[in-house]
Short mmCIF file of C-alpha atoms in Angstrom, two decimals:
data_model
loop_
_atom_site.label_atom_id
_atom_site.label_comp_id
_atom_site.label_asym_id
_atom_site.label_seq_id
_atom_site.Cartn_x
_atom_site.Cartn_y
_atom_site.Cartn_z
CA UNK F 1 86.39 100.22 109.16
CA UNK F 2 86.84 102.42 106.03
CA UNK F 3 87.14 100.69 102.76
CA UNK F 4 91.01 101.33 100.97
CA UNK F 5 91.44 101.68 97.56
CA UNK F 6 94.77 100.06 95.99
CA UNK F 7 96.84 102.20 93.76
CA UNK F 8 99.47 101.21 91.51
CA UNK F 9 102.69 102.94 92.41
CA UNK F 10 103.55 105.83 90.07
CA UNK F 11 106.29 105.43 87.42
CA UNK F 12 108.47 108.07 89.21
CA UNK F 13 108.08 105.86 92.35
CA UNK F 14 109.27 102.86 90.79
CA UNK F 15 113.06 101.62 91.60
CA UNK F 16 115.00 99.32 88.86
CA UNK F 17 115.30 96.28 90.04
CA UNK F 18 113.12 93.67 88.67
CA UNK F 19 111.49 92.31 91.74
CA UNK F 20 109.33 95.30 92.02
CA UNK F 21 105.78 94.06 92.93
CA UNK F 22 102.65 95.96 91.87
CA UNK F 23 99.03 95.28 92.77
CA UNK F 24 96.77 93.23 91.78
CA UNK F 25 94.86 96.02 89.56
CA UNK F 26 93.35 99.27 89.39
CA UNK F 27 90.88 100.08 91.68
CA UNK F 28 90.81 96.78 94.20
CA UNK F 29 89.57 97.51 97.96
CA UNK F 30 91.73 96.43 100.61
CA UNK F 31 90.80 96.47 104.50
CA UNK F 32 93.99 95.92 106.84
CA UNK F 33 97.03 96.91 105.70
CA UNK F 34 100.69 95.22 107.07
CA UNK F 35 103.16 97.24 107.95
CA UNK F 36 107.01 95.68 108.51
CA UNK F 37 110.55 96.31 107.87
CA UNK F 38 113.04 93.50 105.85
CA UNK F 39 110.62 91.29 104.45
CA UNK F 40 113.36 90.37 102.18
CA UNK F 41 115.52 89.39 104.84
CA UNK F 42 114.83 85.77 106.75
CA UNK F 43 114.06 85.75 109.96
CA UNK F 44 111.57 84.90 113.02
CA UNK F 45 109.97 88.31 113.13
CA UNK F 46 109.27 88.18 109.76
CA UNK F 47 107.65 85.13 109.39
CA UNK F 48 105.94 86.10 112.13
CA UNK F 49 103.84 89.27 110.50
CA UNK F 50 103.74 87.04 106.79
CA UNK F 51 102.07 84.10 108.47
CA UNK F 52 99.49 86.44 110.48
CA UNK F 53 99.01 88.48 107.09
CA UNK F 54 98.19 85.06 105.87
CA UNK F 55 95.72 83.59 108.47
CA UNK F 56 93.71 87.03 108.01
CA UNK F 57 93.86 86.28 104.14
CA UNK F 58 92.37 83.02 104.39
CA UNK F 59 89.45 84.69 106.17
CA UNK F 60 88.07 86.65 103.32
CA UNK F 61 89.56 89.73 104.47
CA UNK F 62 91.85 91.65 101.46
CA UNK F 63 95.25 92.26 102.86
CA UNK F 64 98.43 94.56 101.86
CA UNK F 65 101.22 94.04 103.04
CA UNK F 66 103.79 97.49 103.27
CA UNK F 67 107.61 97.08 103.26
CA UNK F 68 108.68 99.83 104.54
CA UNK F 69 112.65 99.62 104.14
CA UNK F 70 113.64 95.76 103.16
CA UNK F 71 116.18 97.32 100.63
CA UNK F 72 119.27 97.77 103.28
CA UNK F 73 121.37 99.06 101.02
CA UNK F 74 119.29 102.54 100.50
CA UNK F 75 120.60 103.64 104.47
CA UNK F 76 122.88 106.04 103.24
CA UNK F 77 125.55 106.38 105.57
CA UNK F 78 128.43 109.23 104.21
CA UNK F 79 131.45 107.67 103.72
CA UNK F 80 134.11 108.31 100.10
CA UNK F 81 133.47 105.21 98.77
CA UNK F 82 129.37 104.44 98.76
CA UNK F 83 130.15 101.64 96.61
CA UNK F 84 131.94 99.88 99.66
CA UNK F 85 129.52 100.77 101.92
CA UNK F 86 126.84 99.08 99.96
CA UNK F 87 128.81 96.00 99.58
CA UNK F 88 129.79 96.45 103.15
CA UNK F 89 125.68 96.66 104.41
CA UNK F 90 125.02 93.58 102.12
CA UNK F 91 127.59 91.27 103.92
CA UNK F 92 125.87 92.14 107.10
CA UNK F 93 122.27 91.95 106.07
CA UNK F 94 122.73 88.36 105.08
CA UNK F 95 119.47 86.11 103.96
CA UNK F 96 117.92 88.36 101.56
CA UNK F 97 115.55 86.68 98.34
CA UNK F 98 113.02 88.30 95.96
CA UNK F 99 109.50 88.72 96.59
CA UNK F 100 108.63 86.69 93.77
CA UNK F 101 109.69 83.78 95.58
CA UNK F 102 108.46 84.75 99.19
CA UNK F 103 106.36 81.88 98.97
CA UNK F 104 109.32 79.56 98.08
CA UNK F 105 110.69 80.18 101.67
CA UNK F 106 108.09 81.35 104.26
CA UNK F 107 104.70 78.18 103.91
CA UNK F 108 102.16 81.16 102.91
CA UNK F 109 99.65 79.12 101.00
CA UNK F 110 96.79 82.45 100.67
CA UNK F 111 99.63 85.88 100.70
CA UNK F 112 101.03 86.18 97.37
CA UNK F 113 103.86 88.64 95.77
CA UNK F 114 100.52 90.67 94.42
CA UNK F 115 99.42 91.02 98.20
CA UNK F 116 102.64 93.48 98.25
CA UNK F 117 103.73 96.92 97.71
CA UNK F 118 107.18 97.32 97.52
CA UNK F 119 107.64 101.19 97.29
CA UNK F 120 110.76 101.96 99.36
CA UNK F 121 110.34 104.34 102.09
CA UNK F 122 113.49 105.74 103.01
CA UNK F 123 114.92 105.05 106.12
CA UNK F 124 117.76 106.60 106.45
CA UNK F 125 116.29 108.17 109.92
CA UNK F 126 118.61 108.68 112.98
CA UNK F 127 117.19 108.67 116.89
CA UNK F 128 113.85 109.71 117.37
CA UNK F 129 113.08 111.24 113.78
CA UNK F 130 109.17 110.29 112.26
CA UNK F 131 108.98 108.92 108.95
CA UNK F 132 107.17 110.50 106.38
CA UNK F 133 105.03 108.20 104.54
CA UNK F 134 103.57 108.92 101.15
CA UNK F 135 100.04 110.16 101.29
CA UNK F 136 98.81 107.00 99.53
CA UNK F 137 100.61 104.45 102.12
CA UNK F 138 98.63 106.94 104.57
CA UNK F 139 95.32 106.16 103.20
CA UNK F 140 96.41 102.54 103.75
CA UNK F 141 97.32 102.69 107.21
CA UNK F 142 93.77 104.80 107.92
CA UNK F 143 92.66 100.99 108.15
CA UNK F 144 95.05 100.09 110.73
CA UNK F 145 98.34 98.34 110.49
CA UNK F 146 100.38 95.96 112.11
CA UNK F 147 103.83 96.16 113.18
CA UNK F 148 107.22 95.76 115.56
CA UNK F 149 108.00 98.26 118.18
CA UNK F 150 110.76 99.38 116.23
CA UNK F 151 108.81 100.25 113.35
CA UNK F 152 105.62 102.12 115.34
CA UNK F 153 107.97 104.21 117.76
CA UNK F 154 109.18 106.34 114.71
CA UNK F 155 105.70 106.85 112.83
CA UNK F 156 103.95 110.28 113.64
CA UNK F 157 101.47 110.92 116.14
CA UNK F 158 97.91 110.70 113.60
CA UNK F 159 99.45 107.04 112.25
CA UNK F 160 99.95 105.78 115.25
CA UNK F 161 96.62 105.92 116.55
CA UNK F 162 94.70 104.17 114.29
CA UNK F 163 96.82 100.89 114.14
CA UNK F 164 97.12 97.35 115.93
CA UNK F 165 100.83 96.90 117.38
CA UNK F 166 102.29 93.65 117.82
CA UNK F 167 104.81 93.11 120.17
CA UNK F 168 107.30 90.17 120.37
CA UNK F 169 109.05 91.82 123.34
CA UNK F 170 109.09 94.73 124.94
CA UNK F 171 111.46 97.48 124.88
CA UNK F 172 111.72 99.41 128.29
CA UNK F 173 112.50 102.58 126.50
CA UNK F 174 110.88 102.81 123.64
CA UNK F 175 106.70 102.49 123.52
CA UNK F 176 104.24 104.28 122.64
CA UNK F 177 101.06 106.12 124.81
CA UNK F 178 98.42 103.43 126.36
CA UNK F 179 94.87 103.51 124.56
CA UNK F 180 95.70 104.55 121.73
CA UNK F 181 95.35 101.09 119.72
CA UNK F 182 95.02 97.84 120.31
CA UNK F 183 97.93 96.04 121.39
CA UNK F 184 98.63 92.05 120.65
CA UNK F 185 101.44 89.73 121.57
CA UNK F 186 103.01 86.11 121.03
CA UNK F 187 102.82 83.88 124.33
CA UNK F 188 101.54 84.86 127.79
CA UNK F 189 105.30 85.04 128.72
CA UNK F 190 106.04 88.29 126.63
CA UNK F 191 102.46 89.50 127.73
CA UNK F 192 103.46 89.16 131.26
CA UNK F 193 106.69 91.32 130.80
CA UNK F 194 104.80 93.84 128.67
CA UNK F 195 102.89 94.62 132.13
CA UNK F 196 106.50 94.58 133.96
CA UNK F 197 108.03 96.79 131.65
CA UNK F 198 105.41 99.06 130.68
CA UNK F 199 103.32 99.01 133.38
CA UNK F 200 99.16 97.76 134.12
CA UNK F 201 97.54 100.18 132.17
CA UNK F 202 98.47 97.98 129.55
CA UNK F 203 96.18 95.11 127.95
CA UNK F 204 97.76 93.46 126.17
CA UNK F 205 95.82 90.34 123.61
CA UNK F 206 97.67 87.04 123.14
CA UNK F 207 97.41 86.14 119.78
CA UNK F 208 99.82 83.00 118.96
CA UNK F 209 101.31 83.24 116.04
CA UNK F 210 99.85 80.57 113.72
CA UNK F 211 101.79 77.69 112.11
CA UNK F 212 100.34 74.90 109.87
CA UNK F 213 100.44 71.46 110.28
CA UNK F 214 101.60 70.05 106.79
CA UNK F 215 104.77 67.93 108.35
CA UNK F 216 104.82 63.87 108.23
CA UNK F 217 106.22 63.28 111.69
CA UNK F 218 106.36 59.43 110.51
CA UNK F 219 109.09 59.88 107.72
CA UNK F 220 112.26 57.79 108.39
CA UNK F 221 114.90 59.70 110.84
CA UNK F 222 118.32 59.89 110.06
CA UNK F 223 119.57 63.18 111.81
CA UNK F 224 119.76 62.92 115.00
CA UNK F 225 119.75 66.78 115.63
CA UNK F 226 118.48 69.73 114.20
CA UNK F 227 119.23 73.43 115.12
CA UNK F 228 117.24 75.90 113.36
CA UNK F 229 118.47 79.83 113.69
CA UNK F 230 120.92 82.14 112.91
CA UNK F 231 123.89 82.20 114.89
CA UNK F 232 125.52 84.68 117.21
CA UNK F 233 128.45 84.28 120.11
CA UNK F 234 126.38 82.91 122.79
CA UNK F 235 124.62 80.31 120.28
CA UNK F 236 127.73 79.18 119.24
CA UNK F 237 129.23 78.40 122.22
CA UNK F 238 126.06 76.68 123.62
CA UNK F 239 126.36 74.47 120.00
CA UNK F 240 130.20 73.51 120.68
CA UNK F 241 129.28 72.65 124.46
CA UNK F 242 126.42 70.23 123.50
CA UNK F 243 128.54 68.40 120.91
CA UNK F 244 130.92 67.72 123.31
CA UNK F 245 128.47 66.10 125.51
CA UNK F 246 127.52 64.08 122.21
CA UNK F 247 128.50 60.57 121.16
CA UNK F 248 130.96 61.03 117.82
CA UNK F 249 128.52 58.95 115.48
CA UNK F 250 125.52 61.27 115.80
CA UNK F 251 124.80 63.47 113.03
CA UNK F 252 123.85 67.47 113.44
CA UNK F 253 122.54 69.80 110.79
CA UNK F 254 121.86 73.47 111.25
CA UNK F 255 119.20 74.85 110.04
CA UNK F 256 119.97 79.09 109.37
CA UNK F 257 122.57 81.74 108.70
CA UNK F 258 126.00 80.89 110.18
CA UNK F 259 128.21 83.52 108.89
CA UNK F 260 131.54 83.92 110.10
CA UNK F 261 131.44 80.22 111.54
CA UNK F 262 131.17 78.21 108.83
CA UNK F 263 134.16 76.80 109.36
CA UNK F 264 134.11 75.66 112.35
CA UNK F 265 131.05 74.32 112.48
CA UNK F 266 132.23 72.34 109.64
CA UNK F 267 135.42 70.92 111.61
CA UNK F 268 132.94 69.92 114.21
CA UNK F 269 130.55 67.78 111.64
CA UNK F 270 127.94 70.08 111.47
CA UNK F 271 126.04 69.83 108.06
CA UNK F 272 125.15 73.42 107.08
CA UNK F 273 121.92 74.86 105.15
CA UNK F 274 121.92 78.61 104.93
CA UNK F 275 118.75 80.10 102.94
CA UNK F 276 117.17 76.85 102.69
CA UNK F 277 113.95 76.90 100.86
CA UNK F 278 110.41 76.21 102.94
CA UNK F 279 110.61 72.32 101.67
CA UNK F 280 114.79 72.10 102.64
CA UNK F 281 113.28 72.78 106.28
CA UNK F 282 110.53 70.73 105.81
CA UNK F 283 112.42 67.69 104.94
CA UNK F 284 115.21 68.28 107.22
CA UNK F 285 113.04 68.69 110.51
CA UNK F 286 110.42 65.72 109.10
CA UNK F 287 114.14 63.61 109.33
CA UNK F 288 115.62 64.82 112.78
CA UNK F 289 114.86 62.94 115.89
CA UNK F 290 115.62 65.89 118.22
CA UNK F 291 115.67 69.23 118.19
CA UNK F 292 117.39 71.73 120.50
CA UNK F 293 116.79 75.18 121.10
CA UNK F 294 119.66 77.57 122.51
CA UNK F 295 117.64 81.38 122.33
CA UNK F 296 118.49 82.66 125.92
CA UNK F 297 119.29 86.68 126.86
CA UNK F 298 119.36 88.72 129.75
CA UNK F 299 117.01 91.76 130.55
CA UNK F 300 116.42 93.28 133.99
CA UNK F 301 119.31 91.00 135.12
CA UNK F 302 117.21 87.61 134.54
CA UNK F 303 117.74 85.19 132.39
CA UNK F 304 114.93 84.84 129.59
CA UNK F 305 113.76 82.25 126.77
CA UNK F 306 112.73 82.33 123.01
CA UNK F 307 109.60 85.11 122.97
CA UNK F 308 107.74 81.88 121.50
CA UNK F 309 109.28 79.94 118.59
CA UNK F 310 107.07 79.15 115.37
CA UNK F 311 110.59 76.98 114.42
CA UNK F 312 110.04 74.73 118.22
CA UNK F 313 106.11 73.98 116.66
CA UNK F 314 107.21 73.01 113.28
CA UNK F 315 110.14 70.60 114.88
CA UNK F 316 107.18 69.01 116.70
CA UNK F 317 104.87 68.45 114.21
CA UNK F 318 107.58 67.25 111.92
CA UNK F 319 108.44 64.65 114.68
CA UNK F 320 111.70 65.79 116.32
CA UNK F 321 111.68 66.10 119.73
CA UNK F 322 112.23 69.97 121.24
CA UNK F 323 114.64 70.80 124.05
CA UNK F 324 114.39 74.33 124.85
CA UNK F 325 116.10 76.28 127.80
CA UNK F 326 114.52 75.74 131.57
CA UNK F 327 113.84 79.42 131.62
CA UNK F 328 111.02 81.88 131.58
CA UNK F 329 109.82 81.66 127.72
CA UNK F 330 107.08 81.53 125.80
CA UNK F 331 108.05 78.11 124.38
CA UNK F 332 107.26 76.51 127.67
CA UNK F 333 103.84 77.26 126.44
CA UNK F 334 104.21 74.75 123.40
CA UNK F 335 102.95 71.29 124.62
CA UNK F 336 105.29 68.50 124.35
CA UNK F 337 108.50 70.91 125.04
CA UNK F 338 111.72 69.41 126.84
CA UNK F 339 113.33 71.89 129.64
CA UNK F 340 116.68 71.49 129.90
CA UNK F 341 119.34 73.55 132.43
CA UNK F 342 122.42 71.68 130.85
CA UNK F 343 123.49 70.42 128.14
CA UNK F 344 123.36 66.60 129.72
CA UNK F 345 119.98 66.96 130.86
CA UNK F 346 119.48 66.44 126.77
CA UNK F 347 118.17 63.11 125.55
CA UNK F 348 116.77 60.83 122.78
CA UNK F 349 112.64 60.96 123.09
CA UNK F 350 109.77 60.15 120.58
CA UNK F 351 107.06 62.68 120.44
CA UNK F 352 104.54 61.53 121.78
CA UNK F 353 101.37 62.05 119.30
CA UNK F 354 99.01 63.31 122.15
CA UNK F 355 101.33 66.39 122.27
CA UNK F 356 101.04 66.89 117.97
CA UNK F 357 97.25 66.63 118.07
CA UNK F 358 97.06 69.43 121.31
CA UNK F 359 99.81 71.68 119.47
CA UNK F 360 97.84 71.35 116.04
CA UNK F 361 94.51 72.58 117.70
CA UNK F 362 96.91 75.35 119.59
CA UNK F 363 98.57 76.57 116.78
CA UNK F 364 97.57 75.38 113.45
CA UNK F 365 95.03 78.46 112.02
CA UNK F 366 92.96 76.12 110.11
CA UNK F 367 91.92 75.07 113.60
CA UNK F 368 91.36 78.53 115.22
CA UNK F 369 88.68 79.83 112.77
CA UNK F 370 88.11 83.79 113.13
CA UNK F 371 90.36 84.29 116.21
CA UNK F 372 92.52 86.52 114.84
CA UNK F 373 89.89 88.55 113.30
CA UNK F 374 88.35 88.80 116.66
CA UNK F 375 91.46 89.87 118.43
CA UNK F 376 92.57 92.51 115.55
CA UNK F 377 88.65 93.92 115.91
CA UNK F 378 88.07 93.76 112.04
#
């Protein structure tokens, strides 16, 4: 694999604000580069690419990691007042922190801010237009990349072929050519529709996305449920139906952004932490005796689970139990997982320590030596 060379992003390149991250120094040789969209901006996906930047990190090989639009702000849409419509693009991009503190919210104990560059790409791109990337990020992604869907079905024909795609699921109508890179996944679930949906000339590699083990699962427990994820419609209704199934004295906490129902997640007891810090979570999941999981959608007219759920891991080896949905998912994969078709199905367990140990050798990276290197063919 050809050797990169780092280059410190030109003055005219530069934007004002003060989180802008340069490299490490002249001159320094990088060999995978990391390609993603919203770093800034919390969420699975994310964490997902970080933690798998990080596991390659730890195994000697020098990483960069390429944000290609995590200002959301800089879509200009036309409108008479931009001002609004920046204001307007904030309140809906909710979650966002500096790369300075990436570390303070994702558990990323080898990337560091140096590890990125933050030039802005613009991405202002509508439909099936190709973004042009300067010819220095090019160079980069010579070495391969790694990406979402969304992200690789816009980048022109000569990037696309060198890179490694990663796929948490599948988009029917939007994926590239077979062959033409080497194409990973989370969970033998999403692998499995990835050959529905695309068809069998597709190979997909299951790579688990790794999670550490740094969680006391023996700490004293006085929630007796945790929800960890942003909210939408269906979520929320699944959340008011299993509190009414609960006894009044139990305690809830959600864990994630809950914009627009704050307040009545408040009249319903629920203790709320949005943008909680790495050790918020840590401490709040070590102190929960249960965890539920409410991730379902539709596709093909079925009825589908999480993709896989780094959060349903970390509730385990922090000691709270997991319920997740008794449908096809990739967190049915996770030992020690609860299925659950209704909400009263739902009940008080320990975790059982056989199921830590077997999830810690599954998932934890500093158990899986070169694996990933393997399956990214560095």
């Amino acid at each position: 694999m050809m050797a990169l060379r780092r280059e410190r992003p030109r003055e005219a390149d530069k934007t004002a604000e003060d989180d802008e991250v340069e490299g490490e120094g002249e001159g320094e040789p990088s060999a995978f580069a990391f390609l993603h969209t919203g770093v800034r901006n919390l969420a699975g996906h994310t964490r997902v690419a970080l933690t798998i930047a990080d596991w390659v990190k730890s195994l000697g090989v020098r990483v960069i990691f390429i944000d290609k639009s995590d200002r959301p702000y800089v879509r200009f849409i036309p409108t008479a007042f931009p001002e609004i419509q920046m204001k307007v693009i904030e309140k809906v991009n909710p979650g966002k922190f500096r790369i300075r503190d990436i570390n303070k919210y994702y558990y990323l104990p080898h990337l560091k801010p140096s590890d990125f560059t933050m030039r802005v790409i613009p991405s202002s791109y509508q439909g099936e237009e190709e973004i042009d990337m300067p010819p220095d990020v090019v160079e980069k992604l010579n070495a391969g990349f790694f990406t979402d869907i969304e992200v690789y079905s816009h980048l022109r024909p000569e990037l696309r072929q060198v890179g490694r795609l990663f796929v948490n699921y599948p988009t029917k109508d939007m994926h590239p050519l077979p062959g033409w890179f080497r194409v990973l996944t989370n969970s033998n679930f999403t692998r499995t529709r990835i050959l529905q949906k695309w068809g069998k000339e597709w190979d997909p590699i299951v790579l688990y996305p790794p999670v550490y083990n740094v969680y006391d699962p023996n700490r004293t427990k006085d929630i007796d449920w945790i929800f960890y994820s942003r909210f939408n419609p269906g979520k929320f209704k699944f959340l008011k139906d299993f509190l009414k199934s609960r006894p009044s004295h139990e305690s809830f906490v959600a864990v994630g952004q809950a914009e627009g129902y704050e307040q009545e997640l408040k009249k319903m007891g629920v203790e709320i932490h949005a943008n909680a810090t790495f050790e918020q979570v840590k401490s709040l999941l070590e102190r929960a005796k249960g965890y539920v999981h409410f991730m379902t959608f539709e596709d093909d007219g079925q009825v589908f689970g999480e993709h896989f759920g780094q959060s349903i891991v970390e509730a385990l080896f922090a000691g709270a139990t997991p319920w997740v949905p008794d449908v096809p998912s990739g967190a049915l994969e996770i030992p020690g997982v609860h299925p659950y078709l209704s909400v009263d199905q739902i009940k008080k367990k320990t975790v059982d320590d056989k199921f830590i140990v077997m999830a810690t050798e599954k998932f934890d990276p500093r158990m899986r030596g070169s694996e990933v290197l393997e399956k990214l063919a560095l």
